[in-house]
mmCIF file of N, CA and C in Angstrom:
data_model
loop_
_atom_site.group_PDB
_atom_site.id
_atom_site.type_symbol
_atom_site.label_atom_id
_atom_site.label_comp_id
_atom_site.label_asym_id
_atom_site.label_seq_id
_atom_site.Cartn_x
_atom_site.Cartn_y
_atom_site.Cartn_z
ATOM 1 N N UNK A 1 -27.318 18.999 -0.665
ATOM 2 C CA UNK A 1 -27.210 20.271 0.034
ATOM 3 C C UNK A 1 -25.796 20.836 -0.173
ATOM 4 N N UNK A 2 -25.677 22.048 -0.717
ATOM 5 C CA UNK A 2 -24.379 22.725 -0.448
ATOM 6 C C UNK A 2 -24.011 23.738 0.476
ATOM 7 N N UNK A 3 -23.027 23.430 0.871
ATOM 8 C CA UNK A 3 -22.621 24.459 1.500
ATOM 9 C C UNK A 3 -23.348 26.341 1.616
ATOM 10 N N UNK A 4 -22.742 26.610 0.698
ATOM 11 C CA UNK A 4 -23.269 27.818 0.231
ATOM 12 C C UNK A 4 -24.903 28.433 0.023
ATOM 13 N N UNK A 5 -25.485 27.202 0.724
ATOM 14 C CA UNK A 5 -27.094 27.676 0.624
ATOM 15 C C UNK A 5 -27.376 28.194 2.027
ATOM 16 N N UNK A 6 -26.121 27.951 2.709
ATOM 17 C CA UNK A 6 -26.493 28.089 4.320
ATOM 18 C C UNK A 6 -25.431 29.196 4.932
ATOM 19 N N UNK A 7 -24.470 29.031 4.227
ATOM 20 C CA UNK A 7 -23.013 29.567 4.737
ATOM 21 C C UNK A 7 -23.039 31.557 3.736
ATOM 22 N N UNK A 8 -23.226 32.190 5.162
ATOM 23 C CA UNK A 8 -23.219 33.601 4.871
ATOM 24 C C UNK A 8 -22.135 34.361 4.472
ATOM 25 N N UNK A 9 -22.304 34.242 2.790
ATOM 26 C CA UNK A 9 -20.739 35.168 2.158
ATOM 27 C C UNK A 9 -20.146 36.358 3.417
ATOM 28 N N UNK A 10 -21.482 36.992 3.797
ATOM 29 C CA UNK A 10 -21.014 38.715 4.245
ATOM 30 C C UNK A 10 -20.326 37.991 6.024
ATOM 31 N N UNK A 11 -20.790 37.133 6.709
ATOM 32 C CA UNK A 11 -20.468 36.005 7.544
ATOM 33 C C UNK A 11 -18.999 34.964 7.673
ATOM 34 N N UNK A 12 -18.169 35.728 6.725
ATOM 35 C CA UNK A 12 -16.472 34.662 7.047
ATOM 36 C C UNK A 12 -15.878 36.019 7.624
ATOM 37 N N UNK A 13 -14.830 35.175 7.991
ATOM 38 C CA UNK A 13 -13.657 36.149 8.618
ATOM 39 C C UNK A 13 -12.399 35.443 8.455
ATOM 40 N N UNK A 14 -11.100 35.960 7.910
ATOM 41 C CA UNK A 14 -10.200 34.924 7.886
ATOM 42 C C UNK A 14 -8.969 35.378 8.562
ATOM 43 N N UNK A 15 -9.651 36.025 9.781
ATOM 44 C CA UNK A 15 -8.780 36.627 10.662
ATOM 45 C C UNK A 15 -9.196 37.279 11.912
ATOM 46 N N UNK A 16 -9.701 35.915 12.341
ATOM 47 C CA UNK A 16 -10.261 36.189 14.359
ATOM 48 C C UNK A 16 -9.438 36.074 15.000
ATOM 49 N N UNK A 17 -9.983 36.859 15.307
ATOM 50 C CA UNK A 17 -9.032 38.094 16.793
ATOM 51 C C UNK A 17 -9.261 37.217 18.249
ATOM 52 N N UNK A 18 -9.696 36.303 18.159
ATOM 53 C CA UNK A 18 -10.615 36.037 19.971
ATOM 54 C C UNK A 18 -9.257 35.133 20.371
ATOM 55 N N UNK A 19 -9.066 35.114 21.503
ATOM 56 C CA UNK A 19 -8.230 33.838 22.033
ATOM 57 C C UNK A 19 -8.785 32.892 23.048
ATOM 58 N N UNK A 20 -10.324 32.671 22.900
ATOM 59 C CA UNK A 20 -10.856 31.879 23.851
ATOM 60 C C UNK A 20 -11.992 31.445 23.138
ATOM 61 N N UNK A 21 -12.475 30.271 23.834
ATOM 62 C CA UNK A 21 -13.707 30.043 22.807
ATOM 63 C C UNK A 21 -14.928 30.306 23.214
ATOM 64 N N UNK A 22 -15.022 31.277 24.442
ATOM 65 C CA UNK A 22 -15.839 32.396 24.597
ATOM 66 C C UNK A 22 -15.995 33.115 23.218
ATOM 67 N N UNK A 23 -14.983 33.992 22.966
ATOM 68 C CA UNK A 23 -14.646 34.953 22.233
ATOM 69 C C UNK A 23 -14.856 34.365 20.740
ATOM 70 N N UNK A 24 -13.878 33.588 20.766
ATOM 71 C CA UNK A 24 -14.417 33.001 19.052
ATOM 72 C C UNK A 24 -16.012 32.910 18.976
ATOM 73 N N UNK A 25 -16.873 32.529 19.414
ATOM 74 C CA UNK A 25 -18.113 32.662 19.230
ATOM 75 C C UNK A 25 -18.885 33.580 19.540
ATOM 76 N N UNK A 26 -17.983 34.372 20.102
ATOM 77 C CA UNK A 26 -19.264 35.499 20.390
ATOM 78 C C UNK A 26 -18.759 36.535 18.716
ATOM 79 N N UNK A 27 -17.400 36.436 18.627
ATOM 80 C CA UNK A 27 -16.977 37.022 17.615
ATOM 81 C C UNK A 27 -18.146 35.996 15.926
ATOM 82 N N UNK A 28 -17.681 35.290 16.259
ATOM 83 C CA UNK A 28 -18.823 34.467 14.653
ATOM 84 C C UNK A 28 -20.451 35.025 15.325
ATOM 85 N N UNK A 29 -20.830 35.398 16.170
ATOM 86 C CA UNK A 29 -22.244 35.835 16.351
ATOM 87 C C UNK A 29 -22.266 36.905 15.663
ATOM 88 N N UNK A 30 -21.361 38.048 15.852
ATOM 89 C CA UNK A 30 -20.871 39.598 15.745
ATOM 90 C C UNK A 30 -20.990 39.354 13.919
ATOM 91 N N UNK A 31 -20.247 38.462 13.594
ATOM 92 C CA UNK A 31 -20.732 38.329 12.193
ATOM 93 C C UNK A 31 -21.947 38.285 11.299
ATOM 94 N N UNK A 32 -22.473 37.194 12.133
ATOM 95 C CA UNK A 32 -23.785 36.832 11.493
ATOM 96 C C UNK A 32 -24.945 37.808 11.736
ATOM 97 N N UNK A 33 -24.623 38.988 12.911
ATOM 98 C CA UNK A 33 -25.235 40.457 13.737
ATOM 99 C C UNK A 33 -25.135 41.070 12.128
ATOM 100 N N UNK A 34 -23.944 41.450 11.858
ATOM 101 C CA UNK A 34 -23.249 42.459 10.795
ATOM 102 C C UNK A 34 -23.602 42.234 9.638
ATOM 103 N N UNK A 35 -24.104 40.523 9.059
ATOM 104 C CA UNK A 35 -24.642 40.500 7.912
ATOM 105 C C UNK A 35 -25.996 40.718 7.970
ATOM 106 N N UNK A 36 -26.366 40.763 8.690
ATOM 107 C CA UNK A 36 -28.141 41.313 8.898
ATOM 108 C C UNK A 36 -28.995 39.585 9.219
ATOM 109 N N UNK A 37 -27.789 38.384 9.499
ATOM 110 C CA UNK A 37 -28.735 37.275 9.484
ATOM 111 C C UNK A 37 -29.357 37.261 10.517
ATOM 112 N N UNK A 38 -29.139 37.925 11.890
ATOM 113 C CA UNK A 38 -29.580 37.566 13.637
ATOM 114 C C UNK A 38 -29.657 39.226 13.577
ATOM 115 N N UNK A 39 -30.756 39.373 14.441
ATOM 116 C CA UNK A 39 -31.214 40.993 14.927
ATOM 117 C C UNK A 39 -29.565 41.404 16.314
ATOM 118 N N UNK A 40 -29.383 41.959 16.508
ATOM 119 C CA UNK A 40 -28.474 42.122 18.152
ATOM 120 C C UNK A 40 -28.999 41.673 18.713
ATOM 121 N N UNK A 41 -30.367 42.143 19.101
ATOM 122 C CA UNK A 41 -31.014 41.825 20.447
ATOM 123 C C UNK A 41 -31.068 40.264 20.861
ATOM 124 N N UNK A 42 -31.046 39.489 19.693
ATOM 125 C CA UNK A 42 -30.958 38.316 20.143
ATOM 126 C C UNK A 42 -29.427 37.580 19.931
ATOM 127 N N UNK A 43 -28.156 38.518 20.128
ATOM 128 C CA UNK A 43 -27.093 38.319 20.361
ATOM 129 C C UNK A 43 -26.465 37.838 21.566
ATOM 130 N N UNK A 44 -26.847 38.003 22.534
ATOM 131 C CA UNK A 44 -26.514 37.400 23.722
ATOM 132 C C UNK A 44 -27.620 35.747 23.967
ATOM 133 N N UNK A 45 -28.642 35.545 23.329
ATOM 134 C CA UNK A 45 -29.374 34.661 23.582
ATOM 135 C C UNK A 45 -28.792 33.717 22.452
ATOM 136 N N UNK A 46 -28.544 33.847 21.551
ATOM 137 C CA UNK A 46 -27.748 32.516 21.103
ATOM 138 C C UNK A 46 -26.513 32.202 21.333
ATOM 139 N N UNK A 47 -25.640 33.478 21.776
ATOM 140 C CA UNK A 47 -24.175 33.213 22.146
ATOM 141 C C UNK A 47 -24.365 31.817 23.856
ATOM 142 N N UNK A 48 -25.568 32.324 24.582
ATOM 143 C CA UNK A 48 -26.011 31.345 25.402
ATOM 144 C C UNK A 48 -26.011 30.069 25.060
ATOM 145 N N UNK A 49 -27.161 29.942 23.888
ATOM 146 C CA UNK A 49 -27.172 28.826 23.438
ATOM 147 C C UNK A 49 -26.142 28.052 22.616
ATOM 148 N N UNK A 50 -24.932 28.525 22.070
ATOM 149 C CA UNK A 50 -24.183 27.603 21.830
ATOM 150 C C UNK A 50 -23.174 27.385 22.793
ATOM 151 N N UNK A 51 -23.103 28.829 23.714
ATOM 152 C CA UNK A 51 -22.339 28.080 25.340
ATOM 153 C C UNK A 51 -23.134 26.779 25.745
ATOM 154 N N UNK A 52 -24.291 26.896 26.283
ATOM 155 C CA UNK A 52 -24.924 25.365 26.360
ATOM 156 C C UNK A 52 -24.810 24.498 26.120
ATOM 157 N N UNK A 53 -24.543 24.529 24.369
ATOM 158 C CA UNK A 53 -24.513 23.080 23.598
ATOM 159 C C UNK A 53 -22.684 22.737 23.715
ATOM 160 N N UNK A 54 -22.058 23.710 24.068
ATOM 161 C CA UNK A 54 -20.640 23.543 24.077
ATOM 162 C C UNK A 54 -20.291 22.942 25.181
ATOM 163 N N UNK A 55 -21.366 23.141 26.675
ATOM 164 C CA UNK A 55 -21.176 22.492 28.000
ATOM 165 C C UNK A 55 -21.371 21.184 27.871
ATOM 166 N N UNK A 56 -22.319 21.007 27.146
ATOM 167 C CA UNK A 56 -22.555 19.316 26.719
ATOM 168 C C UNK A 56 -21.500 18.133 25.608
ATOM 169 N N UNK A 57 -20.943 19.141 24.968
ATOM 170 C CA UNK A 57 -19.484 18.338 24.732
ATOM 171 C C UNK A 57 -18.967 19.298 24.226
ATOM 172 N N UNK A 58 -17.508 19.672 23.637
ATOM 173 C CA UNK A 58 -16.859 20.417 22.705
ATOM 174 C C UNK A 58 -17.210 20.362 21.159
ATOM 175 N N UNK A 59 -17.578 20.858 20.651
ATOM 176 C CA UNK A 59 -17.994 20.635 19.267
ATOM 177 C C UNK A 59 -16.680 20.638 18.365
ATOM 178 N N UNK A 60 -15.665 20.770 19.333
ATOM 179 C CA UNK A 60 -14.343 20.547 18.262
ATOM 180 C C UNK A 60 -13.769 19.122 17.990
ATOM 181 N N UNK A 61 -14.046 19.243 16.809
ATOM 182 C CA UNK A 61 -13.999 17.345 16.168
ATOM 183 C C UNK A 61 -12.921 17.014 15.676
ATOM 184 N N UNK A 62 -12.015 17.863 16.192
ATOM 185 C CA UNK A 62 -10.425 17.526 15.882
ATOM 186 C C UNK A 62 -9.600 17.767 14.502
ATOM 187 N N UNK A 63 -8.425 17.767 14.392
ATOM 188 C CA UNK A 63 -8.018 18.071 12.818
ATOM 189 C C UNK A 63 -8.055 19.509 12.657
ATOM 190 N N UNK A 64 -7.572 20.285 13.792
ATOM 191 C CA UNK A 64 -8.060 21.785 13.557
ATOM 192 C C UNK A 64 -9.600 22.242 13.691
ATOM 193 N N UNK A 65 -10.510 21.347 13.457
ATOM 194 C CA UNK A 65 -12.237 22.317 13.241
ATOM 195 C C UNK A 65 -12.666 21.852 14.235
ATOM 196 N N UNK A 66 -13.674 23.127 14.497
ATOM 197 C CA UNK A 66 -14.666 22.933 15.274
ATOM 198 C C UNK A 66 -16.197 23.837 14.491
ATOM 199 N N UNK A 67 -17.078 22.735 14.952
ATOM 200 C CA UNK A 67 -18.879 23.226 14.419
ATOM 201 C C UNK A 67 -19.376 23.790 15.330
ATOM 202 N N UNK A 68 -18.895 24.511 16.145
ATOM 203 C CA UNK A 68 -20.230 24.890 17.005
ATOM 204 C C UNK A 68 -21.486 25.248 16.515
ATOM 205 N N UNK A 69 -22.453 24.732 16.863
ATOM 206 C CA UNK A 69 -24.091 25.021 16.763
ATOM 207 C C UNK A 69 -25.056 25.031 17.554
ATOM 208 N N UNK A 70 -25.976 25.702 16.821
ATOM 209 C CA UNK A 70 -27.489 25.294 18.453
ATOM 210 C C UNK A 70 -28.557 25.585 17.348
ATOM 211 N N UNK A 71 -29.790 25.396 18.079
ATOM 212 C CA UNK A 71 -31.267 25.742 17.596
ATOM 213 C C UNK A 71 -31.603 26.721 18.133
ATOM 214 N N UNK A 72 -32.288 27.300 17.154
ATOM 215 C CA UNK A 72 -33.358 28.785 18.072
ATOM 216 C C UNK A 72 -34.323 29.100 17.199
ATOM 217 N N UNK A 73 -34.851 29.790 17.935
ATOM 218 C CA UNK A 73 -35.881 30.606 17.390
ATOM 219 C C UNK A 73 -36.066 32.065 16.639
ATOM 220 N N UNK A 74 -34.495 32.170 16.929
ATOM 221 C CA UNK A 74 -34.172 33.825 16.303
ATOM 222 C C UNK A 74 -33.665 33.872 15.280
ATOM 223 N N UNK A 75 -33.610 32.265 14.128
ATOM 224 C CA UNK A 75 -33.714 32.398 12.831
ATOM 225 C C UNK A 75 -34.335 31.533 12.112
ATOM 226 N N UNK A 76 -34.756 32.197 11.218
ATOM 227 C CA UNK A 76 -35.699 31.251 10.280
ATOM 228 C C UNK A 76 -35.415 29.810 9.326
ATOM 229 N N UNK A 77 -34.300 30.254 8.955
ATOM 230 C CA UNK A 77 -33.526 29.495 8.644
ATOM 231 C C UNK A 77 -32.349 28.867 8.381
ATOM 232 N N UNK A 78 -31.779 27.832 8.052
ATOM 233 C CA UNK A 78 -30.334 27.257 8.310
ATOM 234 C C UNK A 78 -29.103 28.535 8.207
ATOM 235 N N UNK A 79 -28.369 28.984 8.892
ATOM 236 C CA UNK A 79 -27.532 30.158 8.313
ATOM 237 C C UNK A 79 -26.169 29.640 8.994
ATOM 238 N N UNK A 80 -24.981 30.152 8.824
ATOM 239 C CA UNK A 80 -23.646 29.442 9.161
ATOM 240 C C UNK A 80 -22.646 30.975 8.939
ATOM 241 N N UNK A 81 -22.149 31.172 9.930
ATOM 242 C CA UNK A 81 -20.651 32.108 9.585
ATOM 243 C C UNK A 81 -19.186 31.021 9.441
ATOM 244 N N UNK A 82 -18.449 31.544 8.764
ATOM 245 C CA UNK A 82 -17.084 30.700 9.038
ATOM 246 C C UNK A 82 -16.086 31.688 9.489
ATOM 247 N N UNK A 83 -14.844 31.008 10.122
ATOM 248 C CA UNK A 83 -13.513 31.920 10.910
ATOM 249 C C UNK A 83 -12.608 31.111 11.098
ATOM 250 N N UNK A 84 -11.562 31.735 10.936
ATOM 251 C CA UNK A 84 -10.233 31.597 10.607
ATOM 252 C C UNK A 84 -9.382 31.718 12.052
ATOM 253 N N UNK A 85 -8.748 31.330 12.679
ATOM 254 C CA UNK A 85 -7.844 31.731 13.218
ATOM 255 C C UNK A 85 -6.145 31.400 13.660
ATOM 256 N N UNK A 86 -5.409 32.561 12.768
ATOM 257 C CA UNK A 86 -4.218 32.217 12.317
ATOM 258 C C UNK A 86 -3.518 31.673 13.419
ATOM 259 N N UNK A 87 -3.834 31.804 15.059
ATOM 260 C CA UNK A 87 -2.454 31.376 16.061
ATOM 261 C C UNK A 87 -3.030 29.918 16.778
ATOM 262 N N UNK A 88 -4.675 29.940 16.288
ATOM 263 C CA UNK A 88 -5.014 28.455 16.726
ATOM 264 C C UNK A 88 -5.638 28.809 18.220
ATOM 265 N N UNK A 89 -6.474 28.188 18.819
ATOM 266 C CA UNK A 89 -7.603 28.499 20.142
ATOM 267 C C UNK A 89 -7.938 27.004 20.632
ATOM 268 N N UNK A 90 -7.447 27.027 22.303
ATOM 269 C CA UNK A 90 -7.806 26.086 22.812
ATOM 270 C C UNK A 90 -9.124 25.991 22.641
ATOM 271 N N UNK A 91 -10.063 24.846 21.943
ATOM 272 C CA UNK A 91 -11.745 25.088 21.992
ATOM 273 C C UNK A 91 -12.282 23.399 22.401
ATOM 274 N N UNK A 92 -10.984 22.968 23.283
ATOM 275 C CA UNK A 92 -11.356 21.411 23.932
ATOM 276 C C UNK A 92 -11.677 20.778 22.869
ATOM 277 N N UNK A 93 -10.829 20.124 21.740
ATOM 278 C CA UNK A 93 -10.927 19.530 20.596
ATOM 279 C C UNK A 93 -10.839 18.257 21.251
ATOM 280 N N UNK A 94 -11.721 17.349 20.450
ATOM 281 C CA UNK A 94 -11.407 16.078 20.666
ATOM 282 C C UNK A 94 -10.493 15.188 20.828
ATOM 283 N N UNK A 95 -9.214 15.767 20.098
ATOM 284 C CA UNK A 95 -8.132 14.980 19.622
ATOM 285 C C UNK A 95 -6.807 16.202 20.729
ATOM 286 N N UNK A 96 -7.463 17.151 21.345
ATOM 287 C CA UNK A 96 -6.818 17.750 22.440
ATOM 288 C C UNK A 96 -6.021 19.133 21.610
ATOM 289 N N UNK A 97 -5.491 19.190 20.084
ATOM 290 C CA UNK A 97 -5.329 20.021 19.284
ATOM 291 C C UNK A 97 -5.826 21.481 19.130
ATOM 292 N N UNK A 98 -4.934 22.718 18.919
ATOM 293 C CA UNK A 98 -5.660 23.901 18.689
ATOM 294 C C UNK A 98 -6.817 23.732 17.569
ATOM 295 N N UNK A 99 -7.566 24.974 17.786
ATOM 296 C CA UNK A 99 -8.873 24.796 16.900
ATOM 297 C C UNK A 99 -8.147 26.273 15.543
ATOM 298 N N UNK A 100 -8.560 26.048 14.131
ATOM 299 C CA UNK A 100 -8.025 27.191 13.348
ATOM 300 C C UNK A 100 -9.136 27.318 12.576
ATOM 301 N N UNK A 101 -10.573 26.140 12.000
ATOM 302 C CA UNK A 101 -11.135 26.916 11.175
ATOM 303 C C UNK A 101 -12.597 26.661 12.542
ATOM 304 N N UNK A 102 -13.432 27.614 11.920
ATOM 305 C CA UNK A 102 -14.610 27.533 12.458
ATOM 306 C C UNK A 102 -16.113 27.705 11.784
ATOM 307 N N UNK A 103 -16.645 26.893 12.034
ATOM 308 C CA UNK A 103 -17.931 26.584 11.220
ATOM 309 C C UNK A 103 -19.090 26.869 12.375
ATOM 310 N N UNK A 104 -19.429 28.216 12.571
ATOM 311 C CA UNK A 104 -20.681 28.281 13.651
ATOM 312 C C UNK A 104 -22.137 28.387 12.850
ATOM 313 N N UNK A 105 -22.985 27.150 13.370
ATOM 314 C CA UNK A 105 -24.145 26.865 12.133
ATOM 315 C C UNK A 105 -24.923 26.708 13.286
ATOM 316 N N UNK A 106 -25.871 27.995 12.997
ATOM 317 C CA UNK A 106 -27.644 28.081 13.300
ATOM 318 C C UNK A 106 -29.146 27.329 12.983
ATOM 319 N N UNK A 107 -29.825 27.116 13.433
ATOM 320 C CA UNK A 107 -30.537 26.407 12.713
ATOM 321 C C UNK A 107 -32.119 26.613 13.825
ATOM 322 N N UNK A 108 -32.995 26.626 12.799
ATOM 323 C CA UNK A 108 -34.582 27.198 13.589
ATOM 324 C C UNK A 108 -35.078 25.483 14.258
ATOM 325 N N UNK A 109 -35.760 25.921 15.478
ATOM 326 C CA UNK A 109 -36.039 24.996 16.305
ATOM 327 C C UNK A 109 -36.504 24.073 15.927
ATOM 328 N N UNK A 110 -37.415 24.058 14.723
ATOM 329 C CA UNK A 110 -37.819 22.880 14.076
ATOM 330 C C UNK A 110 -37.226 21.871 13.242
ATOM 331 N N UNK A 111 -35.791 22.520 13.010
ATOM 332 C CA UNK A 111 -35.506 21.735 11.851
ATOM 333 C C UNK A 111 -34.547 20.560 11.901
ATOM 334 N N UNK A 112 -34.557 19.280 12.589
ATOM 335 C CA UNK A 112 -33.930 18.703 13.007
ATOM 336 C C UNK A 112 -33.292 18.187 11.595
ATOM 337 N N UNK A 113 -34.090 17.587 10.095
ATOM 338 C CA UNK A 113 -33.324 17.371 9.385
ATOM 339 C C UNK A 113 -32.006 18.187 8.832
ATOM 340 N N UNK A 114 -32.424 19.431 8.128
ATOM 341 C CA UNK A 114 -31.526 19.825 7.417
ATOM 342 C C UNK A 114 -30.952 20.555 8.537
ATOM 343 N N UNK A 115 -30.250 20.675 9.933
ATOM 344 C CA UNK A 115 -29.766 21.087 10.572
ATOM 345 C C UNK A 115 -28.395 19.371 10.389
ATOM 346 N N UNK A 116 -28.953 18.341 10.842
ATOM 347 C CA UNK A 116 -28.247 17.390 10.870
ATOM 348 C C UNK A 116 -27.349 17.044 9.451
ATOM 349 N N UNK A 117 -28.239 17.123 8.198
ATOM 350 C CA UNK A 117 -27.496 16.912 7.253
ATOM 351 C C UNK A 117 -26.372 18.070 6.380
ATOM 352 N N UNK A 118 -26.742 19.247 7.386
ATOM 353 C CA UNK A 118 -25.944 20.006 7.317
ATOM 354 C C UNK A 118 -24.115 20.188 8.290
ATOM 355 N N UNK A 119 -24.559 19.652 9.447
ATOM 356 C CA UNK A 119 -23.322 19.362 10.254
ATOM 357 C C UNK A 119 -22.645 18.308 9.766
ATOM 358 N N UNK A 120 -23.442 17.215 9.023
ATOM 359 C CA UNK A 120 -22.388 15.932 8.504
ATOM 360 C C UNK A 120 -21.741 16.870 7.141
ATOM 361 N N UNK A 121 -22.478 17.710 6.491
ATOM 362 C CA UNK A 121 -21.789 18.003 5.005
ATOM 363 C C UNK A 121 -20.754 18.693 5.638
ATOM 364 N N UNK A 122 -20.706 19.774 6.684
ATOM 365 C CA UNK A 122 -19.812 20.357 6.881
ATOM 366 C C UNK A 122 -18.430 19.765 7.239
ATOM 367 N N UNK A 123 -19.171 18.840 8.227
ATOM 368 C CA UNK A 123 -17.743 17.759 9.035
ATOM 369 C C UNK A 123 -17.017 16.778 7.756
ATOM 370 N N UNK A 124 -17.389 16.454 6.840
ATOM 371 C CA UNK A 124 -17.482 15.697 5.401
ATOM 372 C C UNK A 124 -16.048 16.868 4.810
ATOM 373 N N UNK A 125 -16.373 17.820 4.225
ATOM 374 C CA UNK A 125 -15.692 18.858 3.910
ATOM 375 C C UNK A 125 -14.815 19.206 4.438
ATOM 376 N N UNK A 126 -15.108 19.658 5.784
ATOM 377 C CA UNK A 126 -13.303 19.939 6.469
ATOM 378 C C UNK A 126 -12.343 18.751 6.564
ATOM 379 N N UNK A 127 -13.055 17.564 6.965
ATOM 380 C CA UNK A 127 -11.904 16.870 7.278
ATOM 381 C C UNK A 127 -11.300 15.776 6.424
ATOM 382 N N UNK A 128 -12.205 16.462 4.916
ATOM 383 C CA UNK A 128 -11.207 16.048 3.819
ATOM 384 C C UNK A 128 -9.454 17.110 3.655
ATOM 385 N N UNK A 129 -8.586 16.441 3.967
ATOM 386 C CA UNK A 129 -7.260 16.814 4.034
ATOM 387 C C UNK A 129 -7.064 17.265 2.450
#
């Protein structure tokens, strides 16, 4: 699996604006809105759902990144925005560290494989130094 089968060119930003990790994700939603991958209307219902999955631990895995993700139903298939942020965002990293890149990856309710072997390729990749 590569990267790039999932990860939405029109979907990076290498210069988010958010200073919370509210904001950083609602901002990578706003992306994935703008490339035509998620309708709006279901813009507030996944920004939910990765608040959710974020209540259940921080998805920031330290070393600078964080994956936030969730499942839904409001896409068909695996899709991913990436973001940048140059001053760094408390996003409760594991290792207690600002967060700078961001990997927010979608994935349809069914797909437990290539949702999983997609968060290890990603985590694989960033935190090669």
């Amino acid at each position: 699996m590569k990267i790039m089968e999932f990860l939405c060119e029109k979907a990076v930003s290498a210069d988010l604006k958010s200073l919370d990790k509210k904001g950083v994700i609602e901002e990578l939603v706003d992306l994935l809105v703008k490339a035509g991958k998620i309708k709006d209307k279901d813009k507030q219902k996944i920004i939910e759902i990765i608040l959710n999955r974020e209540a259940l631990g921080s998805t920031g895995i330290g070393q600078g990144i964080a994956i936030p993700h969730g499942k839904t139903d409001c896409v068909k298939e695996l899709t991913a925005a990436l973001g940048i942020s140059k001053r760094g965002i408390n996003f409760d990293a594991l290792d207690g560290e600002p967060v700078f890149i961001f990997f927010l990856l979608l994935a349809p309710e069914d797909s437990a494989g290539p949702h999983l072997k997609a968060l290890a390729k990603i985590s694989r990749l960033l935190r090669d130094k």
